Coordinates of C-alpha atoms in Angstrom, one line a residue:
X10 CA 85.2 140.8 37.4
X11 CA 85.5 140.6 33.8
X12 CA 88.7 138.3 32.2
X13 CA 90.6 141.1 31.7
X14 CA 90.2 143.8 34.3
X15 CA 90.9 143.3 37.9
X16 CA 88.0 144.9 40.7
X17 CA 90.5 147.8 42.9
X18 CA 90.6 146.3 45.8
X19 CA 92.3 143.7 43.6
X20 CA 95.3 146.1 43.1
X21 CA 98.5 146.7 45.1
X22 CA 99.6 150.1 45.0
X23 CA 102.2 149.6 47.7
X24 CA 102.3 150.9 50.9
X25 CA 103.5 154.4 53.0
X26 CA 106.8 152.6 54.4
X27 CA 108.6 150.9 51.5
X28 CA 109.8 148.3 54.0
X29 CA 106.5 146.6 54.9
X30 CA 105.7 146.7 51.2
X31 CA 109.0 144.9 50.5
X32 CA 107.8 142.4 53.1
X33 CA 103.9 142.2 51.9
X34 CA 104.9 141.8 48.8
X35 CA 108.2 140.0 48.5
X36 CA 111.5 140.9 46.2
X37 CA 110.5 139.9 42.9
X38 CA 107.3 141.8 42.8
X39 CA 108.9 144.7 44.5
X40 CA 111.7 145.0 41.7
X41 CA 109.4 144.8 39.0
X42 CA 106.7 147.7 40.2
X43 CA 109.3 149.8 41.1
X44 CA 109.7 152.8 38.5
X45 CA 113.8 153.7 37.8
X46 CA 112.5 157.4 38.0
X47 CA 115.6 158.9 35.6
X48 CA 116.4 161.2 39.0
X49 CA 117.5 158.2 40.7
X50 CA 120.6 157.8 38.5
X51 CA 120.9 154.6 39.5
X52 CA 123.6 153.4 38.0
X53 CA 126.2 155.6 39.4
X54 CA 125.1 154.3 42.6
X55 CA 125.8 150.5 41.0
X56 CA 128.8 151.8 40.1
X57 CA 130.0 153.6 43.7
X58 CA 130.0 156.8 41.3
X59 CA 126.9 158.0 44.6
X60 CA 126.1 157.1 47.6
X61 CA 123.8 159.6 49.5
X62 CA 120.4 159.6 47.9
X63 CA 118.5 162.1 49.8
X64 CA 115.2 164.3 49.6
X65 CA 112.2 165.0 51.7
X66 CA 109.8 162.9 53.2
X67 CA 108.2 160.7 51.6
X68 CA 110.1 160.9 48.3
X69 CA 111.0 156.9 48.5
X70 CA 114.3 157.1 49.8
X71 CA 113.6 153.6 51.0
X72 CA 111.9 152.5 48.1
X73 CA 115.2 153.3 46.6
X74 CA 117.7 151.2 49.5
X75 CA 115.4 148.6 48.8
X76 CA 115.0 148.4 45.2
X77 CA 118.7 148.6 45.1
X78 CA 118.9 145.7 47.8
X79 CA 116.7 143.4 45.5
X80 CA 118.9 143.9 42.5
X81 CA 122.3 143.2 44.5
X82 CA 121.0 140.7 46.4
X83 CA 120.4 138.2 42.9
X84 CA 124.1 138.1 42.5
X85 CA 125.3 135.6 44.8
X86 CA 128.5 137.4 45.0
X87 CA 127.2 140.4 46.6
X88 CA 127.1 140.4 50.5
X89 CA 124.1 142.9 51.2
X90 CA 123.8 144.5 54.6
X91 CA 120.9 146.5 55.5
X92 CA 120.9 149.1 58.3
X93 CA 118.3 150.7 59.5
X94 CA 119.1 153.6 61.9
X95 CA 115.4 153.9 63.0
X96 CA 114.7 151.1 64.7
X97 CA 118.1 149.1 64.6
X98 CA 119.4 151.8 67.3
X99 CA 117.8 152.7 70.6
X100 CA 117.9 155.6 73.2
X101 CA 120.8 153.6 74.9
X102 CA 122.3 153.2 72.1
X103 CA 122.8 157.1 70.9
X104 CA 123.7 158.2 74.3
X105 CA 126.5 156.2 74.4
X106 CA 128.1 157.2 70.5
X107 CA 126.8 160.6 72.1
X108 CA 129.4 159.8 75.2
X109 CA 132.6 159.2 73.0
X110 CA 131.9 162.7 71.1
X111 CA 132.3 164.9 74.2
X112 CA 135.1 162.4 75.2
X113 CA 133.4 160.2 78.1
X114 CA 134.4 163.1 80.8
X115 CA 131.1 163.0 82.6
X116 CA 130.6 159.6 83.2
X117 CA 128.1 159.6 85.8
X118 CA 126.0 161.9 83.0
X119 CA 122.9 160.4 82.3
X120 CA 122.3 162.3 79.1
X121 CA 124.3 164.3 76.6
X122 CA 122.4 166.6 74.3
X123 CA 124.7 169.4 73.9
X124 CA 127.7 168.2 71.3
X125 CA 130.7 170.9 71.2
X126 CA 130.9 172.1 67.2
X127 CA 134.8 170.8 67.2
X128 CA 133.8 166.9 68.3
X129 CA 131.9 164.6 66.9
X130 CA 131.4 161.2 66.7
X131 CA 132.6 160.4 63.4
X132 CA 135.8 158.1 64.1
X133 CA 132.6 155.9 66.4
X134 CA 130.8 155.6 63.2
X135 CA 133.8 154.2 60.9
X136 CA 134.1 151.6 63.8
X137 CA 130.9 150.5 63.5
X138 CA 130.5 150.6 60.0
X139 CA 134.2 148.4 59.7
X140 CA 132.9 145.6 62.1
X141 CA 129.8 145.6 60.1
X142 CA 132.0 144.5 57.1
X143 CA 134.3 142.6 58.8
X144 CA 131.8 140.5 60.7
X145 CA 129.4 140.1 57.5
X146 CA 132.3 138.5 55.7
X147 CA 132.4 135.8 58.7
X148 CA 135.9 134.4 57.1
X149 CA 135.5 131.2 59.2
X150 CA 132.3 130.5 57.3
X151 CA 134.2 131.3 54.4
X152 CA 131.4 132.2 52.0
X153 CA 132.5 135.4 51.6
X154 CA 136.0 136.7 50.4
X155 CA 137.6 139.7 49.9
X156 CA 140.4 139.8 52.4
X157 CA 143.2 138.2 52.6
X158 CA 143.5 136.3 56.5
X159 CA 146.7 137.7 57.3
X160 CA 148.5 139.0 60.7
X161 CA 146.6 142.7 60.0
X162 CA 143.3 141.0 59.6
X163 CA 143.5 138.4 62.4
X164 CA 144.6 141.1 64.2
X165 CA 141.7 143.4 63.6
X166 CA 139.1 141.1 63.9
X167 CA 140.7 140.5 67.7
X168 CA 140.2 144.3 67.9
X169 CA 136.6 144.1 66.5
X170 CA 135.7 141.2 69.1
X171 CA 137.7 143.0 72.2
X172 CA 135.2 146.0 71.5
X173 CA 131.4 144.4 70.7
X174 CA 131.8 141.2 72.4
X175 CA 128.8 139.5 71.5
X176 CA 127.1 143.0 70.7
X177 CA 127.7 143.0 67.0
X178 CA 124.8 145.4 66.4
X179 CA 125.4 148.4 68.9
X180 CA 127.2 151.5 67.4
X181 CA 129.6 151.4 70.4
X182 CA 130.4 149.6 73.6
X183 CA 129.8 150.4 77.3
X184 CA 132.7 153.1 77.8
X185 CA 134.0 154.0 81.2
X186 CA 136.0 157.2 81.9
X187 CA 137.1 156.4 78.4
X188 CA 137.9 152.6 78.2
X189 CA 136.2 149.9 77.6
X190 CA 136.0 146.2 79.5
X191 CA 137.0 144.1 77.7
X192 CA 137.9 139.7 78.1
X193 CA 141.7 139.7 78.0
X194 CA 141.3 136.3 76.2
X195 CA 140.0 138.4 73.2
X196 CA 143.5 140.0 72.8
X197 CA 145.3 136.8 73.2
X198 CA 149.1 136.9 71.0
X199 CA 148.7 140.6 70.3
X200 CA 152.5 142.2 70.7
X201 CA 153.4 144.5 73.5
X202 CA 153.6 147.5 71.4
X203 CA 150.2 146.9 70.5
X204 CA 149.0 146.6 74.0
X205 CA 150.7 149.9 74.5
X206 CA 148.8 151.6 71.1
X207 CA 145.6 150.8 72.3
X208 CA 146.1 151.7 75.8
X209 CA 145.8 147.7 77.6
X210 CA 145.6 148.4 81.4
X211 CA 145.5 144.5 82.0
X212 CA 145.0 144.6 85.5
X213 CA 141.9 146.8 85.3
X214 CA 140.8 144.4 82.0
X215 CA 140.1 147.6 80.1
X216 CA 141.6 149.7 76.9
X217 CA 141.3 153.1 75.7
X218 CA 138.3 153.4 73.3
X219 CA 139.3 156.3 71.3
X220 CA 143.1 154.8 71.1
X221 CA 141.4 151.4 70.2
X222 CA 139.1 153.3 67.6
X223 CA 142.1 154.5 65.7
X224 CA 144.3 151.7 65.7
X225 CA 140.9 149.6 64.1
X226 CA 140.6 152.4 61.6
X227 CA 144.1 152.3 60.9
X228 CA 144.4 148.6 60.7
X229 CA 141.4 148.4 58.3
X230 CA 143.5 150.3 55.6
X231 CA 146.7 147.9 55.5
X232 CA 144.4 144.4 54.5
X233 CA 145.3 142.8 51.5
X234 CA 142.4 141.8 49.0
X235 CA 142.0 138.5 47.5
X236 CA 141.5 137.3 44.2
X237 CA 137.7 136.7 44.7
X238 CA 134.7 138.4 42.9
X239 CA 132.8 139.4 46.2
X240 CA 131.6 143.0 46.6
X241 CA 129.8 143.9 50.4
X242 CA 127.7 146.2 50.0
X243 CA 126.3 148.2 53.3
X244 CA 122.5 150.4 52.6
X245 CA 122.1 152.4 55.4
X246 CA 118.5 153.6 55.7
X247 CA 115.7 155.7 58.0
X248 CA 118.7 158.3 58.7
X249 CA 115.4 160.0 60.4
X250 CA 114.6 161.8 62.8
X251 CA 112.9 161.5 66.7
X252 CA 110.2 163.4 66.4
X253 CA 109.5 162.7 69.9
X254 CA 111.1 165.8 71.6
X255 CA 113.2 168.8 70.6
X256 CA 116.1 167.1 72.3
X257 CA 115.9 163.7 70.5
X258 CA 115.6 165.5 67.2
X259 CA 118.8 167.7 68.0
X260 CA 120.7 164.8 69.1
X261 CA 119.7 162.7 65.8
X262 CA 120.7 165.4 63.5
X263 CA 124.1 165.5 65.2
X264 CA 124.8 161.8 64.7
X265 CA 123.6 161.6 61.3
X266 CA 125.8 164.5 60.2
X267 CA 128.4 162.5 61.6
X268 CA 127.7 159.3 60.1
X269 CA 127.4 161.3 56.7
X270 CA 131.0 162.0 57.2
X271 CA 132.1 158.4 58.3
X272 CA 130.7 157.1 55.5
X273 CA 132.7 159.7 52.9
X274 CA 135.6 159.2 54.9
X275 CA 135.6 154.9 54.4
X276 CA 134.3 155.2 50.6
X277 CA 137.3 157.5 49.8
X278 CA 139.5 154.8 52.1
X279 CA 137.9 151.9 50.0
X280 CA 137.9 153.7 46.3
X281 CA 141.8 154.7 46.9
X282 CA 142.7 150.9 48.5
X283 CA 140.4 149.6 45.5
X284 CA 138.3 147.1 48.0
X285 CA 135.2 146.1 46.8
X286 CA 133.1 147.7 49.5
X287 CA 130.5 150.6 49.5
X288 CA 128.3 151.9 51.3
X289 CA 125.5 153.8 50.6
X290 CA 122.9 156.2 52.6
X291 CA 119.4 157.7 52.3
X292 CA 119.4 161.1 54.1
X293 CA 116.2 163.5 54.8
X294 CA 117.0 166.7 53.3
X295 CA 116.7 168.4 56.7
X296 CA 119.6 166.9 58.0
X297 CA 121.6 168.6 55.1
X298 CA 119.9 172.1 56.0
X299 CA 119.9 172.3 59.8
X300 CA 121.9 174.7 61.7
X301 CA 123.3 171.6 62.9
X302 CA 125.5 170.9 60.7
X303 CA 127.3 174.1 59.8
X304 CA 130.8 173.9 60.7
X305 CA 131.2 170.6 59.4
X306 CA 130.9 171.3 55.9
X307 CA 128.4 168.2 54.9
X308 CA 127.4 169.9 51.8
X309 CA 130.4 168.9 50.2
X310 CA 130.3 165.4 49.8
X311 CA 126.6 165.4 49.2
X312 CA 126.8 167.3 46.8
X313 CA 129.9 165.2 45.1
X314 CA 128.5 161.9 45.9
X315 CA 124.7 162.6 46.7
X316 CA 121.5 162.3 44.1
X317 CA 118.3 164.5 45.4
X318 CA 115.1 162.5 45.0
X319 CA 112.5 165.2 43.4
X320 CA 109.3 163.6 41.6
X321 CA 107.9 167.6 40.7
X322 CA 109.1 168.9 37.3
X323 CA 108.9 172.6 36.7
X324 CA 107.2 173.4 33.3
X325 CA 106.2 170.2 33.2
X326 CA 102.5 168.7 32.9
X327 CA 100.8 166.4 34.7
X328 CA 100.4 164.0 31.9
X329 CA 104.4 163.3 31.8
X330 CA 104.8 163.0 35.4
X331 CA 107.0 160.4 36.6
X332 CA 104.0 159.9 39.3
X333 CA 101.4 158.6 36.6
X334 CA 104.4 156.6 35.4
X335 CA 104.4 154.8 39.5
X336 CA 101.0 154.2 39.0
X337 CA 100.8 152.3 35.4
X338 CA 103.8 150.6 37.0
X339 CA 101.7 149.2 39.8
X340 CA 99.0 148.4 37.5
X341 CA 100.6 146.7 35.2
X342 CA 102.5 144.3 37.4
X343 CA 99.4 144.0 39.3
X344 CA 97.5 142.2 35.7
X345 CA 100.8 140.3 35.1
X346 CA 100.3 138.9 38.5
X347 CA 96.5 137.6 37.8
X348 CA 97.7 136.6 34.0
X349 CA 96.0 139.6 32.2
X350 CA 97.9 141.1 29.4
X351 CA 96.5 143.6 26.9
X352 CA 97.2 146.7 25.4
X353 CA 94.7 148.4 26.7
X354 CA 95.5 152.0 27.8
X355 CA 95.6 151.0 31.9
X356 CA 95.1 154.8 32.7
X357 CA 91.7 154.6 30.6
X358 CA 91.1 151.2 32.0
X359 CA 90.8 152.2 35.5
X360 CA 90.1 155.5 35.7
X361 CA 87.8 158.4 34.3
X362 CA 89.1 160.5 31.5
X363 CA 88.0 163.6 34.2
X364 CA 87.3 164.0 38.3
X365 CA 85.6 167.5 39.3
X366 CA 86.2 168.9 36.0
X367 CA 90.0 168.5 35.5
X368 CA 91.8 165.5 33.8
X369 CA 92.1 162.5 36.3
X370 CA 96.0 162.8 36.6
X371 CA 95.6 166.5 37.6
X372 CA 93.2 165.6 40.4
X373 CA 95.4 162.8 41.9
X374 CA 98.7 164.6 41.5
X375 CA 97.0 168.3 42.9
X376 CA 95.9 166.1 46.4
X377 CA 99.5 165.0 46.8
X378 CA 102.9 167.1 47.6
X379 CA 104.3 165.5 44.8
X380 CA 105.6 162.1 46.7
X381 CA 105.2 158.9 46.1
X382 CA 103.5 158.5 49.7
X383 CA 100.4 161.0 49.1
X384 CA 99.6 159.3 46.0
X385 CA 100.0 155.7 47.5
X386 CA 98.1 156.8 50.2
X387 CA 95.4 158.4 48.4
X388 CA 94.8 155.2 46.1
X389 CA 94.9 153.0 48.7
X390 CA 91.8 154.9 50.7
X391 CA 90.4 155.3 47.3
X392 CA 90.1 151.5 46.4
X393 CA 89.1 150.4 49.8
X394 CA 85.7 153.0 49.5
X395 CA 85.4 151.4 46.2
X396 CA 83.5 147.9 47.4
X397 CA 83.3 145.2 44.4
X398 CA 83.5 148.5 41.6
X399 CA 86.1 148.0 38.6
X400 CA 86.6 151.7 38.1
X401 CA 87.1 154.9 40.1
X402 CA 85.0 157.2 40.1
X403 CA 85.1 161.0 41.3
X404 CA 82.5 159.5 43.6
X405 CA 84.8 157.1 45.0
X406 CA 87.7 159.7 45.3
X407 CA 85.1 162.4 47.1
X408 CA 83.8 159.3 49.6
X409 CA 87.6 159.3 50.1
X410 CA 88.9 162.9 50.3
X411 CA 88.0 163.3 54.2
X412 CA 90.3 160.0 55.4
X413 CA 92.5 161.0 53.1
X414 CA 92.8 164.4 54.2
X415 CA 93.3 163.4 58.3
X416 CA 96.0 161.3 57.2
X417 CA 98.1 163.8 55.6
X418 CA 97.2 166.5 58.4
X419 CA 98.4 163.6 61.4
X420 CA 101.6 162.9 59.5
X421 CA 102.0 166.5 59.4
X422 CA 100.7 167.1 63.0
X423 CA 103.6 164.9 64.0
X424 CA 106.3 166.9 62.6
X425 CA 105.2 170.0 64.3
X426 CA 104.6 168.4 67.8
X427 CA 108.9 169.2 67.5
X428 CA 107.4 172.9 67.6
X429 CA 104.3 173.2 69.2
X430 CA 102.6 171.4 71.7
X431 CA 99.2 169.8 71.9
X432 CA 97.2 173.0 72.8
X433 CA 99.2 174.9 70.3
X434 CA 98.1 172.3 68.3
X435 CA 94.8 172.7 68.5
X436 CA 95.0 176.1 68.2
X437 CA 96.3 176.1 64.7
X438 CA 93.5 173.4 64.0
X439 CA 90.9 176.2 65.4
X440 CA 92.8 178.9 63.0
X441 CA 92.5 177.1 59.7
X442 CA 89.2 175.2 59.7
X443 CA 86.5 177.0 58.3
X444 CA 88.6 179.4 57.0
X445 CA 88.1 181.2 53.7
X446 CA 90.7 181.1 51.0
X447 CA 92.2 183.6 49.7
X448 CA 93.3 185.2 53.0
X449 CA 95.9 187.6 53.8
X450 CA 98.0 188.4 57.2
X451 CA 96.0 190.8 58.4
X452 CA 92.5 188.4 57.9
X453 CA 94.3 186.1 60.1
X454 CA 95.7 188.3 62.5
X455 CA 92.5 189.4 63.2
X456 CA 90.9 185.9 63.1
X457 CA 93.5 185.3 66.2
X458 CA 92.5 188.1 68.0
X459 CA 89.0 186.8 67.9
X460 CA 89.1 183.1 68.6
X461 CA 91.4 184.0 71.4
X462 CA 88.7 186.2 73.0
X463 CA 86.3 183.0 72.8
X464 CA 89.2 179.9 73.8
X465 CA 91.7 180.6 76.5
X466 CA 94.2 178.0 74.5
X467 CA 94.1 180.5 71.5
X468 CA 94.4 182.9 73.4
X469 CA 97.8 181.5 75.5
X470 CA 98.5 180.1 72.3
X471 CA 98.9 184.0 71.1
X472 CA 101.1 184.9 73.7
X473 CA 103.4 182.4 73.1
X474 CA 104.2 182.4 69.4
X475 CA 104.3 185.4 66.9
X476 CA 102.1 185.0 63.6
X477 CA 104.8 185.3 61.2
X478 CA 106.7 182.4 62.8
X479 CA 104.1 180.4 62.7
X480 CA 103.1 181.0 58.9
X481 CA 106.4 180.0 57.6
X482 CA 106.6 177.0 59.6
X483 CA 103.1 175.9 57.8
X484 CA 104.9 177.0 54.7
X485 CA 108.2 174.5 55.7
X486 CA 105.0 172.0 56.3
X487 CA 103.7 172.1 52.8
X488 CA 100.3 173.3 54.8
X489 CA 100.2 176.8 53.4
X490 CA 101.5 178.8 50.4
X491 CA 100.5 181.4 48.0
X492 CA 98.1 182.2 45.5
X493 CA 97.9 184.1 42.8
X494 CA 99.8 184.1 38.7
X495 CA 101.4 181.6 40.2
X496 CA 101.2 178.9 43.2
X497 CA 104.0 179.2 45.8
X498 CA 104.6 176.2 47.9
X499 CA 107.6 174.6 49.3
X500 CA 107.3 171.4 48.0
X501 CA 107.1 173.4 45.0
X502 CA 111.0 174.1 45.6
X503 CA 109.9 177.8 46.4
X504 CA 112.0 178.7 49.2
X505 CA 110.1 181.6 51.1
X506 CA 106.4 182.3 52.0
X507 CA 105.0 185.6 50.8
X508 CA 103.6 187.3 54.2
X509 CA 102.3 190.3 52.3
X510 CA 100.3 188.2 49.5
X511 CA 97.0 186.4 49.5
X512 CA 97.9 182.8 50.9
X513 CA 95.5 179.1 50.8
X514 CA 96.0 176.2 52.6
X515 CA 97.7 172.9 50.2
X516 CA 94.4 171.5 48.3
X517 CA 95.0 167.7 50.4
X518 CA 94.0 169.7 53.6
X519 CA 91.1 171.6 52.8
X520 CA 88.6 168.6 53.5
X521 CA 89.8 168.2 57.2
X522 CA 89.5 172.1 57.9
X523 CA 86.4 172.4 55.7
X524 CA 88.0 175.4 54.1
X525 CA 85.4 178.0 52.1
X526 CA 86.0 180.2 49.2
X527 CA 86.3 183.7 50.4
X528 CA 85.5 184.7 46.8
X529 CA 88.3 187.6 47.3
X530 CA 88.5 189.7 44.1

């Protein structure tokens, strides 16, 4: 290594999943390599003006949540509480919030996957999101301010404790027939009246949940603030979703639809009540356009109070891209961190001026969807082909296309295991590879017919799905698109496949189907 250049496997370009980088790497290098894209708009979300930042996958959502968890988290006067929906909630866990939308009339039921459009399980949500403040704050430890410790407060917090227990952490309690058990001691010197609002059956050692929800809700509205400088702060991230069956993935875009209203509903509660509390969520943009939430109007306050994360700029080129800009970031902090500082051009420093015949920034940025993953997936394969070497080459980058390419066809694959299973799978696997591009309907329609005369799966495979169907779902997947004057591609924002124009499978994935050229006129 020479004093002022670093060998690539030297470099940190991050990871896939922005939370193990923020643990790999810790919160002061994280901060400082990651790029305020100008789409972010971060500070309105500093400022409460947003609080949904949403886009595909991929797009660093999570970067985002945790970026913006670094830079609260070095005021002391911030309490910062990270949620991740993900992995903080199990199976358990979602059945039961699923239990208190349909009203906990089934209670021997051992699963709910059908939620009625006119219930939901919104006023669950608020609960859970107002014991998260109120037992952050931990008044007794009193490090932490921003309520005054008043009958209303004493009160709710009594409330809180009567419905988690010792389960601080689950989105609701164990409900039966619509109450839950609860230790009578926990509502010691509540009134009578109360008793009655929540619906106390002391002798049964139980209270209405949905009457107890309310009065919490209700209760959280009337506390008086104090004269300290604390702000709470709640990021609420992975608002995924299962991609483990068709029923799971139903059943998650339900209750994040719901929790996208919860959380408009308490921001509007805190920003009339002026209480220094927000709460802020990253949302896949497929939540926002399934059939699942129509009814309940979830547009609204995303598009009010949401910022779409979109790294591709129409008319643009690929030397301004705010990807290259990610990348100089990393590098840069990566010298600072071994002491080098120049002003060398780092682009020029690392990497050719041209790979295959196009400009280096094209290649990367053409192998990607235009996210932030692709290219910090494609760098990271790159660098550990690249030995003891100082520079990529395009002979690095080919050595790397195949891994590269699986990759981004598995993550993909997973997605459409929702749709298809294995054998259909494999099926489109047997469609695509060694396919020629351009092709047309009719070239695969015909390519179908064939393959399914030689391999019974194709063939069932046939019976089951139509063509058309399944083309626009490889379009939704960023696997196909169209040629010509023009590329069309949905990561592209182009919202429709062309059916009757020549199509070609996304550049990334041509390696792992060993694609040809058709040479079509």
């Amino acid at each position: 290594m020479s004093d002022n250049k670093l060998q690539l496997k030297q470099l940190f370009f991050g990871k896939t999943d922005a939370y193990n980088e923020l643990l790999e790497c810790g919160p002061e290098q994280f901060e400082r390599s990651f790029l305020k894209n100008d789409a972010y708009s971060i500070d309105d979300f500093l400022s409460g003006l947003k609080y949904y930042i949403y886009g595909d996958k991929g797009t660093g959502k999570t970067a985002f949540l945790k970026y913006l968890e670094c830079v609260l988290s070095n005021s002391p006067e911030n309490l910062v509480i990270p949620i991740r929906y993900k992995s903080e909630f199990d199976l358990s866990d979602k059945k039961d919030l699923q239990r208190t939308a349909v009203g906990n009339v089934q209670e021997e039921v051992a699963d709910v996957t059908d939620l009625s459009e006119q219930k939901d399980c919104i006023v669950s949500w608020q609960v859970y999101l107002i014991s998260r403040i109120i037992k952050g704050l931990d008044f007794k430890k009193g490090e932490y301010r921003v309520f005054d410790n008043n009958k209303e407060y004493e009160t709710l917090c009594k409330l809180i404790q009567c419905v988690y227990s010792n389960e601080s952490h689950r989105i609701v309690p164990k409900i039966n027939k619509g109450c839950v058990n609860v230790n009578l001691s926990s509502l010691s010197g509540i009134s009578a009246a109360l008793e009655l609002e929540i619906g106390l059956e002391k002798d049964q050692k139980r209270v209405n949940y949905q009457k107890l929800a309310k009065k919490i809700i209700d209760l959280f509205g009337t506390l008086n603030l104090t004269s300290s400088t604390n702000t709470v702060w709640i990021l609420f991230d992975e608002l995924e979703l299962s991609v483990q069956s068709k029923k799971s993935y139903k059943r998650d875009i339900q209750l994040v639809r719901d929790l996208i209203l919860a959380i408009e509903r308490l921001n509007d509660l805190c920003r009339i009540k002026a209480y220094p509390v927000h709460i802020v969520a990253s949302i896949r943009s497929e939540v926002i356009n399934s059939v699942y939430t129509s009814g309940f109007e979830i547009n609204k306050p995303i598009e009010d109070f949401g910022k779409e994360i979109r790294w591709y700029i129409r008319g643009g080129n690929y030397e301004n891209s705010p990807l290259v800009s990610m990348i100089l970031q990393k590098l840069k902090v990566c010298e600072e961190n071994f002491g080098i500082q120049d002003d060398q051009d780092l682009w020029k420093k690392y990497f050719p001026d041209t790979i295959n015949n196009m400009s280096s920034k094209e290649y990367i940025l053409r192998y990607t969807w235009q996210r932030p993953r692709d290219v910090i997936r494609i760098l990271n394969i790159a660098k550990e082909t690249a030995g003891d070497s100082t520079y990529f080459t395009q002979e690095i980058f080919d050595a790397s296309m195949r891994t590269y390419s699986q990759k981004s066809w598995n993550e993909i694959a997973e997605e459409l295991s929702l749709i298809y299973d294995a054998d259909d799978l494999k099926a489109i696997k047997k469609l695509l590879t060694n396919i020629g591009v351009p092709f047309t309907l009719n070239d695969l329609s015909e390519r179908l017919k064939q393959l399914g005369a030689i391999y019974d799966y194709v063939d069932r495979f046939n019976g089951r799905h139509k063509l058309i169907n399944v083309l626009e779902q490889l379009f939704n997947s960023g696997v196909i698109g169209n040629s010509g004057q023009r590329m069309r591609f949905k990561f592209l924002k182009d919202d429709d496949l062309d059916p009757l124009g020549n199509m070609i499978i996304h550049v990334p994935l041509r390696n792992y189907f060993a694609v040809q050229s058709a040479n079509r006129d």
